[in-house]
Amino acid sequence: MSRSSPTAVAVPPRVRTERTGAVAVVTLDDEHRRNVLGRELRSRLRAALTELATAPEVGAVVLTGAGRCFSGGGDLAAMPPAGPAESAARMAEVAGLVQELASLEKPVVAAVNGPAAGVAVGLVCCCDVVVAGEGARFLFPFTRLGLAPDGGLVHSLVQRVGAARARRVLLEAAPVDAGAARDAGLVDHLVPDPDVLGAAIARAGELAGRAPLAVAAVKRGIREASGSLEDALAFEREHQPALFGTSDFLEGKQSFFDKRHPSFSGR
């Protein structure tokens, strides 16, 4: 067995944010521990997402993991929590992170390189578009560990793949390879492993060119009003009149007639 160098072990988990045009690439960076979502990494990721939510120069976000693993999920070495209060605090932190990602009003593309496990799949399912490499795997070990799914999976996985398939996947706890994930709807775009990040950035770049207020409305509507037809129609009645009065709608309409790409301002 090889032993990590003291310097490598001492490197704290971090979240790197880098810009590529209007796209912010957010990288979970705790590679020697497979980017597990321990307390520090969860906190740093939530802080990064909070900052990006109000960054006017950022039109879309890519979420990925450093090295050959998207994320190993929860930090088993730190479980179980010391007691009920610590358990409640941990779940509140997880819920806050998931809600921060799900409520981001900018398009988010997941770039899944290698395995994504447990709570990390919950983050993937909160993303708007999922790009995965052919070697990606999705792991749902909960019933093998004696735990319930977390990271919002009992909701977000159902939205992605349907209730029957989500039930089977979560109960069987068997790995889902990239091809099966694409066929099920968990993955949107399957690409060769070396192309994952580039393909995700390209998708995010396209989405960054969409009208920001309309993007926010789509994301909010699916999150809050997709439960019934009545909810959807009520959402439309509330939000569409305001969008009719925006500069972005006028620009979108004019660019359509001019047969050119629109240039949106978010106003």
Short mmCIF file of N, CA, C and O in Angstrom, two decimals, residues 87-215:
data_model
loop_
_atom_site.label_atom_id
_atom_site.label_comp_id
_atom_site.label_asym_id
_atom_site.label_seq_id
_atom_site.Cartn_x
_atom_site.Cartn_y
_atom_site.Cartn_z
N SER A 87 -26.12 15.51 14.88
CA SER A 87 -26.81 14.92 13.73
C SER A 87 -27.74 15.94 13.07
O SER A 87 -27.77 16.07 11.85
N ALA A 88 -28.50 16.66 13.91
CA ALA A 88 -29.41 17.67 13.39
C ALA A 88 -28.65 18.78 12.69
O ALA A 88 -29.06 19.27 11.62
N ALA A 89 -27.50 19.19 13.26
CA ALA A 89 -26.70 20.25 12.65
C ALA A 89 -26.15 19.80 11.30
O ALA A 89 -26.13 20.56 10.33
N ARG A 90 -25.71 18.55 11.24
CA ARG A 90 -25.17 18.03 9.97
C ARG A 90 -26.24 18.05 8.89
O ARG A 90 -25.98 18.48 7.76
N MET A 91 -27.42 17.57 9.21
CA MET A 91 -28.48 17.52 8.20
C MET A 91 -28.93 18.92 7.80
O MET A 91 -29.30 19.15 6.65
N ALA A 92 -28.89 19.86 8.75
CA ALA A 92 -29.23 21.24 8.40
C ALA A 92 -28.20 21.81 7.43
O ALA A 92 -28.55 22.56 6.50
N GLU A 93 -26.93 21.47 7.63
CA GLU A 93 -25.88 21.93 6.72
C GLU A 93 -26.08 21.35 5.32
O GLU A 93 -25.95 22.05 4.32
N VAL A 94 -26.38 20.06 5.26
CA VAL A 94 -26.61 19.42 3.96
C VAL A 94 -27.81 20.05 3.26
O VAL A 94 -27.76 20.37 2.07
N ALA A 95 -28.89 20.25 4.02
CA ALA A 95 -30.09 20.85 3.44
C ALA A 95 -29.81 22.26 2.92
O ALA A 95 -30.27 22.64 1.84
N GLY A 96 -29.04 23.03 3.69
CA GLY A 96 -28.71 24.39 3.26
C GLY A 96 -27.91 24.40 1.97
O GLY A 96 -28.15 25.24 1.09
N LEU A 97 -26.97 23.47 1.84
CA LEU A 97 -26.16 23.38 0.63
C LEU A 97 -27.03 23.00 -0.57
O LEU A 97 -26.95 23.62 -1.64
N VAL A 98 -27.87 21.98 -0.40
CA VAL A 98 -28.72 21.54 -1.50
C VAL A 98 -29.67 22.66 -1.93
O VAL A 98 -29.87 22.92 -3.12
N GLN A 99 -30.25 23.35 -0.96
CA GLN A 99 -31.17 24.44 -1.29
C GLN A 99 -30.44 25.58 -1.99
O GLN A 99 -30.98 26.21 -2.90
N GLU A 100 -29.21 25.86 -1.57
CA GLU A 100 -28.42 26.92 -2.22
C GLU A 100 -28.19 26.59 -3.68
O GLU A 100 -28.33 27.45 -4.57
N LEU A 101 -27.83 25.34 -3.96
CA LEU A 101 -27.59 24.92 -5.34
C LEU A 101 -28.89 24.91 -6.15
O LEU A 101 -28.94 25.42 -7.27
N ALA A 102 -29.94 24.34 -5.58
CA ALA A 102 -31.21 24.22 -6.30
C ALA A 102 -31.84 25.58 -6.59
O ALA A 102 -32.53 25.74 -7.60
N SER A 103 -31.62 26.54 -5.72
CA SER A 103 -32.26 27.84 -5.88
C SER A 103 -31.42 28.84 -6.68
O SER A 103 -31.86 29.97 -6.91
N LEU A 104 -30.22 28.44 -7.10
CA LEU A 104 -29.39 29.34 -7.91
C LEU A 104 -30.14 29.68 -9.20
O LEU A 104 -30.57 28.79 -9.93
N GLU A 105 -30.30 30.95 -9.49
CA GLU A 105 -31.12 31.37 -10.62
C GLU A 105 -30.33 31.46 -11.92
O GLU A 105 -30.77 32.08 -12.88
N LYS A 106 -29.18 30.81 -11.94
CA LYS A 106 -28.36 30.72 -13.14
C LYS A 106 -28.25 29.25 -13.54
O LYS A 106 -28.33 28.37 -12.68
N PRO A 107 -28.08 28.95 -14.82
CA PRO A 107 -27.95 27.56 -15.23
C PRO A 107 -26.73 26.91 -14.58
O PRO A 107 -25.66 27.52 -14.48
N VAL A 108 -26.90 25.66 -14.14
CA VAL A 108 -25.80 24.91 -13.55
C VAL A 108 -25.63 23.60 -14.31
O VAL A 108 -26.60 22.85 -14.49
N VAL A 109 -24.41 23.33 -14.75
CA VAL A 109 -24.10 22.11 -15.49
C VAL A 109 -23.17 21.27 -14.62
O VAL A 109 -22.13 21.76 -14.16
N ALA A 110 -23.53 20.02 -14.38
CA ALA A 110 -22.65 19.09 -13.67
C ALA A 110 -21.72 18.43 -14.66
O ALA A 110 -22.15 17.96 -15.71
N ALA A 111 -20.42 18.40 -14.35
CA ALA A 111 -19.42 17.69 -15.14
C ALA A 111 -18.95 16.52 -14.30
O ALA A 111 -18.14 16.69 -13.39
N VAL A 112 -19.49 15.33 -14.58
CA VAL A 112 -19.25 14.16 -13.72
C VAL A 112 -18.13 13.32 -14.31
O VAL A 112 -18.29 12.68 -15.35
N ASN A 113 -17.01 13.36 -13.63
CA ASN A 113 -15.84 12.61 -14.02
C ASN A 113 -15.63 11.49 -12.98
O ASN A 113 -15.38 11.76 -11.82
N GLY A 114 -15.76 10.25 -13.40
CA GLY A 114 -15.57 9.15 -12.47
C GLY A 114 -16.76 8.96 -11.55
O GLY A 114 -17.89 9.34 -11.88
N PRO A 115 -16.53 8.39 -10.35
CA PRO A 115 -17.65 8.08 -9.47
C PRO A 115 -18.28 9.32 -8.82
O PRO A 115 -17.60 10.30 -8.50
N ALA A 116 -19.58 9.25 -8.62
CA ALA A 116 -20.33 10.20 -7.79
C ALA A 116 -21.17 9.34 -6.86
O ALA A 116 -21.90 8.47 -7.31
N ALA A 117 -21.04 9.58 -5.57
CA ALA A 117 -21.68 8.69 -4.61
C ALA A 117 -22.57 9.45 -3.64
O ALA A 117 -22.28 10.59 -3.27
N GLY A 118 -23.65 8.79 -3.24
CA GLY A 118 -24.47 9.27 -2.14
C GLY A 118 -24.95 10.69 -2.29
O GLY A 118 -25.56 11.07 -3.30
N VAL A 119 -24.66 11.50 -1.27
CA VAL A 119 -25.13 12.88 -1.25
C VAL A 119 -24.64 13.67 -2.46
O VAL A 119 -25.30 14.60 -2.92
N ALA A 120 -23.48 13.28 -3.02
CA ALA A 120 -22.96 13.97 -4.20
C ALA A 120 -23.89 13.78 -5.41
O ALA A 120 -24.01 14.68 -6.25
N VAL A 121 -24.56 12.62 -5.50
CA VAL A 121 -25.52 12.44 -6.59
C VAL A 121 -26.71 13.37 -6.39
O VAL A 121 -27.32 13.83 -7.35
N GLY A 122 -27.03 13.67 -5.13
CA GLY A 122 -28.07 14.66 -4.87
C GLY A 122 -27.71 16.01 -5.45
O GLY A 122 -28.56 16.71 -6.03
N LEU A 123 -26.43 16.41 -5.35
CA LEU A 123 -25.99 17.66 -5.95
C LEU A 123 -26.09 17.60 -7.47
O LEU A 123 -26.53 18.56 -8.11
N VAL A 124 -25.68 16.47 -8.03
CA VAL A 124 -25.78 16.30 -9.49
C VAL A 124 -27.22 16.46 -9.95
O VAL A 124 -27.50 17.13 -10.95
N CYS A 125 -28.15 15.84 -9.22
CA CYS A 125 -29.56 15.89 -9.61
C CYS A 125 -30.16 17.28 -9.49
O CYS A 125 -31.18 17.57 -10.11
N CYS A 126 -29.53 18.15 -8.69
CA CYS A 126 -30.00 19.53 -8.58
C CYS A 126 -29.53 20.39 -9.75
O CYS A 126 -30.05 21.49 -9.94
N CYS A 127 -28.56 19.90 -10.50
CA CYS A 127 -28.05 20.67 -11.63
C CYS A 127 -29.03 20.61 -12.80
O CYS A 127 -29.80 19.66 -12.93
N ASP A 128 -28.98 21.60 -13.65
CA ASP A 128 -29.93 21.69 -14.75
C ASP A 128 -29.57 20.78 -15.91
O ASP A 128 -30.45 20.26 -16.60
N VAL A 129 -28.29 20.59 -16.14
CA VAL A 129 -27.80 19.72 -17.21
C VAL A 129 -26.67 18.88 -16.63
O VAL A 129 -25.83 19.38 -15.88
N VAL A 130 -26.66 17.59 -16.97
CA VAL A 130 -25.62 16.68 -16.48
C VAL A 130 -24.83 16.15 -17.66
O VAL A 130 -25.38 15.48 -18.54
N VAL A 131 -23.53 16.46 -17.68
CA VAL A 131 -22.59 15.92 -18.66
C VAL A 131 -21.72 14.92 -17.92
O VAL A 131 -21.14 15.24 -16.88
N ALA A 132 -21.61 13.71 -18.43
CA ALA A 132 -20.83 12.67 -17.77
C ALA A 132 -19.89 12.00 -18.75
O ALA A 132 -20.16 11.90 -19.94
N GLY A 133 -18.76 11.54 -18.21
CA GLY A 133 -17.83 10.75 -19.00
C GLY A 133 -18.28 9.31 -19.09
O GLY A 133 -19.07 8.83 -18.27
N GLU A 134 -17.77 8.61 -20.08
CA GLU A 134 -18.16 7.22 -20.28
C GLU A 134 -17.76 6.33 -19.10
O GLU A 134 -18.34 5.27 -18.90
N GLY A 135 -16.78 6.78 -18.32
CA GLY A 135 -16.37 6.01 -17.16
C GLY A 135 -17.04 6.44 -15.87
O GLY A 135 -16.68 5.94 -14.79
N ALA A 136 -18.01 7.32 -15.94
CA ALA A 136 -18.70 7.77 -14.73
C ALA A 136 -19.54 6.64 -14.13
O ALA A 136 -20.04 5.77 -14.85
N ARG A 137 -19.70 6.68 -12.82
CA ARG A 137 -20.57 5.73 -12.12
C ARG A 137 -21.31 6.49 -11.04
O ARG A 137 -20.76 7.37 -10.40
N PHE A 138 -22.55 6.09 -10.82
CA PHE A 138 -23.38 6.71 -9.80
C PHE A 138 -23.70 5.66 -8.73
O PHE A 138 -24.22 4.59 -9.04
N LEU A 139 -23.35 5.99 -7.50
CA LEU A 139 -23.41 5.02 -6.40
C LEU A 139 -24.44 5.46 -5.37
O LEU A 139 -24.43 6.62 -4.93
N PHE A 140 -25.28 4.53 -4.98
CA PHE A 140 -26.36 4.80 -4.02
C PHE A 140 -26.27 3.78 -2.88
O PHE A 140 -27.07 2.84 -2.80
N PRO A 141 -25.32 3.92 -1.97
CA PRO A 141 -25.01 2.85 -1.01
C PRO A 141 -25.88 2.86 0.25
O PRO A 141 -25.60 2.10 1.19
N PHE A 142 -26.92 3.64 0.28
CA PHE A 142 -27.62 3.91 1.54
C PHE A 142 -28.14 2.65 2.23
O PHE A 142 -27.91 2.44 3.42
N THR A 143 -28.87 1.81 1.51
CA THR A 143 -29.44 0.63 2.19
C THR A 143 -28.37 -0.39 2.53
O THR A 143 -28.60 -1.25 3.40
N ARG A 144 -27.21 -0.32 1.91
CA ARG A 144 -26.10 -1.18 2.30
C ARG A 144 -25.42 -0.68 3.57
O ARG A 144 -24.72 -1.42 4.25
N LEU A 145 -25.59 0.62 3.84
CA LEU A 145 -24.97 1.22 5.02
C LEU A 145 -25.93 1.36 6.20
O LEU A 145 -25.49 1.65 7.31
N GLY A 146 -27.22 1.16 5.95
CA GLY A 146 -28.20 1.35 7.01
C GLY A 146 -28.62 2.79 7.19
O GLY A 146 -28.96 3.21 8.30
N LEU A 147 -28.60 3.54 6.10
CA LEU A 147 -28.96 4.96 6.16
C LEU A 147 -30.05 5.26 5.13
O LEU A 147 -30.24 4.52 4.16
N ALA A 148 -30.74 6.38 5.35
CA ALA A 148 -31.71 6.87 4.37
C ALA A 148 -30.98 7.73 3.34
O ALA A 148 -29.93 8.31 3.62
N PRO A 149 -31.50 7.83 2.11
CA PRO A 149 -30.91 8.73 1.13
C PRO A 149 -30.92 10.16 1.65
O PRO A 149 -31.86 10.59 2.33
N ASP A 150 -29.86 10.91 1.33
CA ASP A 150 -29.84 12.32 1.71
C ASP A 150 -29.44 13.15 0.51
O ASP A 150 -29.38 12.66 -0.62
N GLY A 151 -29.22 14.43 0.74
CA GLY A 151 -28.93 15.33 -0.38
C GLY A 151 -30.15 15.64 -1.23
O GLY A 151 -30.03 16.08 -2.37
N GLY A 152 -31.35 15.39 -0.68
CA GLY A 152 -32.58 15.66 -1.42
C GLY A 152 -32.92 14.61 -2.45
O GLY A 152 -33.82 14.80 -3.29
N LEU A 153 -32.24 13.44 -2.41
CA LEU A 153 -32.38 12.45 -3.48
C LEU A 153 -33.79 11.89 -3.62
O LEU A 153 -34.21 11.57 -4.74
N VAL A 154 -34.53 11.73 -2.52
CA VAL A 154 -35.86 11.13 -2.68
C VAL A 154 -36.79 12.06 -3.47
O VAL A 154 -37.83 11.62 -3.96
N HIS A 155 -36.38 13.32 -3.62
CA HIS A 155 -37.13 14.25 -4.48
C HIS A 155 -36.46 14.41 -5.84
O HIS A 155 -37.07 14.19 -6.88
N SER A 156 -35.17 14.76 -5.83
CA SER A 156 -34.50 15.13 -7.08
C SER A 156 -34.27 13.93 -7.99
O SER A 156 -34.33 14.06 -9.22
N LEU A 157 -33.99 12.76 -7.41
CA LEU A 157 -33.81 11.58 -8.26
C LEU A 157 -35.13 11.18 -8.91
O LEU A 157 -35.17 10.78 -10.07
N VAL A 158 -36.22 11.31 -8.16
CA VAL A 158 -37.54 11.02 -8.74
C VAL A 158 -37.83 11.98 -9.89
O VAL A 158 -38.35 11.57 -10.94
N GLN A 159 -37.50 13.25 -9.72
CA GLN A 159 -37.71 14.20 -10.82
C GLN A 159 -36.89 13.84 -12.04
O GLN A 159 -37.34 14.01 -13.18
N ARG A 160 -35.71 13.32 -11.82
CA ARG A 160 -34.82 12.97 -12.93
C ARG A 160 -35.24 11.69 -13.65
O ARG A 160 -35.24 11.64 -14.88
N VAL A 161 -35.54 10.64 -12.89
CA VAL A 161 -35.70 9.32 -13.52
C VAL A 161 -37.07 8.70 -13.31
O VAL A 161 -37.35 7.62 -13.85
N GLY A 162 -37.95 9.36 -12.53
CA GLY A 162 -39.27 8.79 -12.25
C GLY A 162 -39.28 7.99 -10.96
O GLY A 162 -38.25 7.47 -10.52
N ALA A 163 -40.45 7.89 -10.37
CA ALA A 163 -40.57 7.28 -9.04
C ALA A 163 -40.21 5.80 -9.04
O ALA A 163 -39.51 5.32 -8.14
N ALA A 164 -40.68 5.04 -10.02
CA ALA A 164 -40.45 3.60 -10.02
C ALA A 164 -38.96 3.28 -10.14
O ALA A 164 -38.43 2.45 -9.39
N ARG A 165 -38.28 3.96 -11.07
CA ARG A 165 -36.86 3.68 -11.25
C ARG A 165 -36.06 4.18 -10.04
O ARG A 165 -35.11 3.52 -9.61
N ALA A 166 -36.42 5.34 -9.50
CA ALA A 166 -35.72 5.85 -8.32
C ALA A 166 -35.87 4.89 -7.14
O ALA A 166 -34.90 4.63 -6.41
N ARG A 167 -37.07 4.36 -6.96
CA ARG A 167 -37.30 3.41 -5.87
C ARG A 167 -36.39 2.19 -6.02
O ARG A 167 -35.74 1.74 -5.07
N ARG A 168 -36.33 1.65 -7.23
CA ARG A 168 -35.50 0.46 -7.47
C ARG A 168 -34.03 0.76 -7.24
O ARG A 168 -33.32 -0.01 -6.57
N VAL A 169 -33.56 1.87 -7.78
CA VAL A 169 -32.14 2.23 -7.65
C VAL A 169 -31.76 2.40 -6.18
O VAL A 169 -30.72 1.90 -5.73
N LEU A 170 -32.60 3.10 -5.43
CA LEU A 170 -32.27 3.38 -4.04
C LEU A 170 -32.37 2.13 -3.17
O LEU A 170 -31.58 1.95 -2.24
N LEU A 171 -33.31 1.25 -3.46
CA LEU A 171 -33.45 0.03 -2.67
C LEU A 171 -32.36 -0.98 -3.00
O LEU A 171 -31.77 -1.60 -2.11
N GLU A 172 -32.06 -1.15 -4.28
CA GLU A 172 -31.07 -2.15 -4.67
C GLU A 172 -29.65 -1.73 -4.33
O GLU A 172 -28.79 -2.58 -4.09
N ALA A 173 -29.39 -0.44 -4.30
CA ALA A 173 -28.07 0.09 -3.95
C ALA A 173 -26.97 -0.43 -4.86
O ALA A 173 -25.82 -0.60 -4.44
N ALA A 174 -27.30 -0.71 -6.12
CA ALA A 174 -26.31 -1.19 -7.08
C ALA A 174 -25.76 0.00 -7.87
O ALA A 174 -26.49 0.95 -8.17
N PRO A 175 -24.47 -0.03 -8.21
CA PRO A 175 -23.90 1.05 -9.02
C PRO A 175 -24.62 1.18 -10.36
O PRO A 175 -25.05 0.19 -10.95
N VAL A 176 -24.75 2.41 -10.83
CA VAL A 176 -25.36 2.68 -12.13
C VAL A 176 -24.26 3.25 -13.03
O VAL A 176 -23.68 4.30 -12.72
N ASP A 177 -23.96 2.55 -14.12
CA ASP A 177 -22.90 3.05 -14.99
C ASP A 177 -23.41 4.19 -15.87
O ASP A 177 -24.60 4.51 -15.88
N ALA A 178 -22.49 4.80 -16.59
CA ALA A 178 -22.81 6.02 -17.32
C ALA A 178 -23.87 5.78 -18.39
O ALA A 178 -24.78 6.60 -18.57
N GLY A 179 -23.76 4.66 -19.11
CA GLY A 179 -24.73 4.38 -20.16
C GLY A 179 -26.12 4.18 -19.61
O GLY A 179 -27.11 4.72 -20.15
N ALA A 180 -26.24 3.41 -18.53
CA ALA A 180 -27.55 3.19 -17.91
C ALA A 180 -28.09 4.49 -17.34
O ALA A 180 -29.31 4.75 -17.39
N ALA A 181 -27.22 5.34 -16.80
CA ALA A 181 -27.65 6.62 -16.27
C ALA A 181 -28.21 7.52 -17.37
O ALA A 181 -29.21 8.21 -17.18
N ARG A 182 -27.57 7.49 -18.53
CA ARG A 182 -28.10 8.27 -19.65
C ARG A 182 -29.45 7.73 -20.10
O ARG A 182 -30.40 8.50 -20.35
N ASP A 183 -29.56 6.43 -20.20
CA ASP A 183 -30.82 5.83 -20.64
C ASP A 183 -31.95 6.14 -19.66
O ASP A 183 -33.11 6.27 -20.06
N ALA A 184 -31.61 6.26 -18.38
CA ALA A 184 -32.62 6.52 -17.35
C ALA A 184 -33.01 7.99 -17.26
O ALA A 184 -34.04 8.33 -16.69
N GLY A 185 -32.17 8.88 -17.79
CA GLY A 185 -32.44 10.31 -17.70
C GLY A 185 -31.64 11.01 -16.62
O GLY A 185 -31.76 12.22 -16.44
N LEU A 186 -30.78 10.27 -15.92
CA LEU A 186 -29.94 10.90 -14.90
C LEU A 186 -28.82 11.70 -15.55
O LEU A 186 -28.38 12.72 -15.02
N VAL A 187 -28.35 11.25 -16.70
CA VAL A 187 -27.32 11.95 -17.47
C VAL A 187 -27.94 12.46 -18.76
O VAL A 187 -28.68 11.75 -19.43
N ASP A 188 -27.61 13.71 -19.11
CA ASP A 188 -28.14 14.30 -20.35
C ASP A 188 -27.21 14.09 -21.54
O ASP A 188 -27.66 13.85 -22.65
N HIS A 189 -25.91 14.22 -21.29
CA HIS A 189 -24.94 14.13 -22.38
C HIS A 189 -23.78 13.23 -21.94
O HIS A 189 -23.16 13.48 -20.90
N LEU A 190 -23.49 12.21 -22.73
CA LEU A 190 -22.42 11.27 -22.43
C LEU A 190 -21.29 11.51 -23.42
O LEU A 190 -21.51 11.51 -24.64
N VAL A 191 -20.07 11.72 -22.91
CA VAL A 191 -18.93 12.06 -23.75
C VAL A 191 -17.72 11.24 -23.31
O VAL A 191 -17.70 10.69 -22.21
N PRO A 192 -16.69 11.15 -24.15
CA PRO A 192 -15.45 10.49 -23.71
C PRO A 192 -14.90 11.17 -22.45
O PRO A 192 -15.03 12.39 -22.28
N ASP A 193 -14.28 10.38 -21.60
CA ASP A 193 -13.81 10.91 -20.31
C ASP A 193 -12.95 12.17 -20.43
O ASP A 193 -13.15 13.12 -19.65
N PRO A 194 -12.00 12.24 -21.37
CA PRO A 194 -11.17 13.46 -21.43
C PRO A 194 -11.94 14.72 -21.82
O PRO A 194 -11.43 15.83 -21.63
N ASP A 195 -13.15 14.55 -22.36
CA ASP A 195 -13.90 15.69 -22.89
C ASP A 195 -14.95 16.24 -21.92
O ASP A 195 -15.67 17.17 -22.28
N VAL A 196 -15.04 15.65 -20.71
CA VAL A 196 -16.16 15.99 -19.82
C VAL A 196 -16.19 17.47 -19.49
O VAL A 196 -17.21 18.15 -19.68
N LEU A 197 -15.09 17.99 -18.98
CA LEU A 197 -15.11 19.39 -18.53
C LEU A 197 -15.31 20.34 -19.70
O LEU A 197 -16.09 21.29 -19.62
N GLY A 198 -14.63 20.09 -20.81
CA GLY A 198 -14.79 20.95 -21.97
C GLY A 198 -16.21 20.96 -22.49
O GLY A 198 -16.76 22.01 -22.85
N ALA A 199 -16.83 19.78 -22.54
CA ALA A 199 -18.22 19.70 -23.01
C ALA A 199 -19.16 20.41 -22.06
O ALA A 199 -20.11 21.08 -22.49
N ALA A 200 -18.91 20.28 -20.76
CA ALA A 200 -19.76 20.95 -19.77
C ALA A 200 -19.63 22.47 -19.87
O ALA A 200 -20.62 23.20 -19.79
N ILE A 201 -18.40 22.95 -20.05
CA ILE A 201 -18.19 24.39 -20.18
C ILE A 201 -18.87 24.91 -21.45
O ILE A 201 -19.48 26.00 -21.45
N ALA A 202 -18.81 24.12 -22.53
CA ALA A 202 -19.47 24.54 -23.77
C ALA A 202 -20.98 24.63 -23.58
O ALA A 202 -21.62 25.60 -24.03
N ARG A 203 -21.57 23.64 -22.92
CA ARG A 203 -23.01 23.69 -22.64
C ARG A 203 -23.36 24.88 -21.77
O ARG A 203 -24.35 25.59 -22.00
N ALA A 204 -22.55 25.10 -20.74
CA ALA A 204 -22.82 26.23 -19.84
C ALA A 204 -22.68 27.56 -20.57
O ALA A 204 -23.45 28.50 -20.34
N GLY A 205 -21.71 27.63 -21.48
CA GLY A 205 -21.55 28.86 -22.26
C GLY A 205 -22.77 29.16 -23.11
O GLY A 205 -23.19 30.32 -23.23
N GLU A 206 -23.36 28.12 -23.69
CA GLU A 206 -24.59 28.32 -24.46
C GLU A 206 -25.72 28.82 -23.56
O GLU A 206 -26.45 29.75 -23.93
N LEU A 207 -25.85 28.21 -22.40
CA LEU A 207 -26.93 28.60 -21.49
C LEU A 207 -26.72 30.00 -20.92
O LEU A 207 -27.69 30.70 -20.61
N ALA A 208 -25.45 30.40 -20.78
CA ALA A 208 -25.17 31.75 -20.28
C ALA A 208 -25.68 32.83 -21.23
O ALA A 208 -25.88 33.97 -20.83
N GLY A 209 -25.91 32.45 -22.51
CA GLY A 209 -26.42 33.41 -23.48
C GLY A 209 -27.93 33.54 -23.49
O GLY A 209 -28.47 34.35 -24.23
N ARG A 210 -28.62 32.75 -22.68
CA ARG A 210 -30.08 32.86 -22.61
C ARG A 210 -30.49 34.04 -21.73
O ARG A 210 -29.71 34.54 -20.91
N ALA A 211 -31.73 34.48 -21.87
CA ALA A 211 -32.22 35.64 -21.10
C ALA A 211 -32.23 35.32 -19.61
O ALA A 211 -32.94 34.39 -19.19
N PRO A 212 -31.47 36.03 -18.79
CA PRO A 212 -31.33 35.68 -17.38
C PRO A 212 -32.64 35.65 -16.60
O PRO A 212 -32.86 34.74 -15.78
N LEU A 213 -33.53 36.60 -16.85
CA LEU A 213 -34.79 36.62 -16.11
C LEU A 213 -35.68 35.45 -16.50
O LEU A 213 -36.39 34.88 -15.67
N ALA A 214 -35.64 35.08 -17.77
CA ALA A 214 -36.42 33.92 -18.23
C ALA A 214 -35.85 32.63 -17.66
O ALA A 214 -36.59 31.72 -17.26
N VAL A 215 -34.52 32.52 -17.62
CA VAL A 215 -33.87 31.34 -17.02
C VAL A 215 -34.29 31.20 -15.56
O VAL A 215 -34.65 30.11 -15.09
#
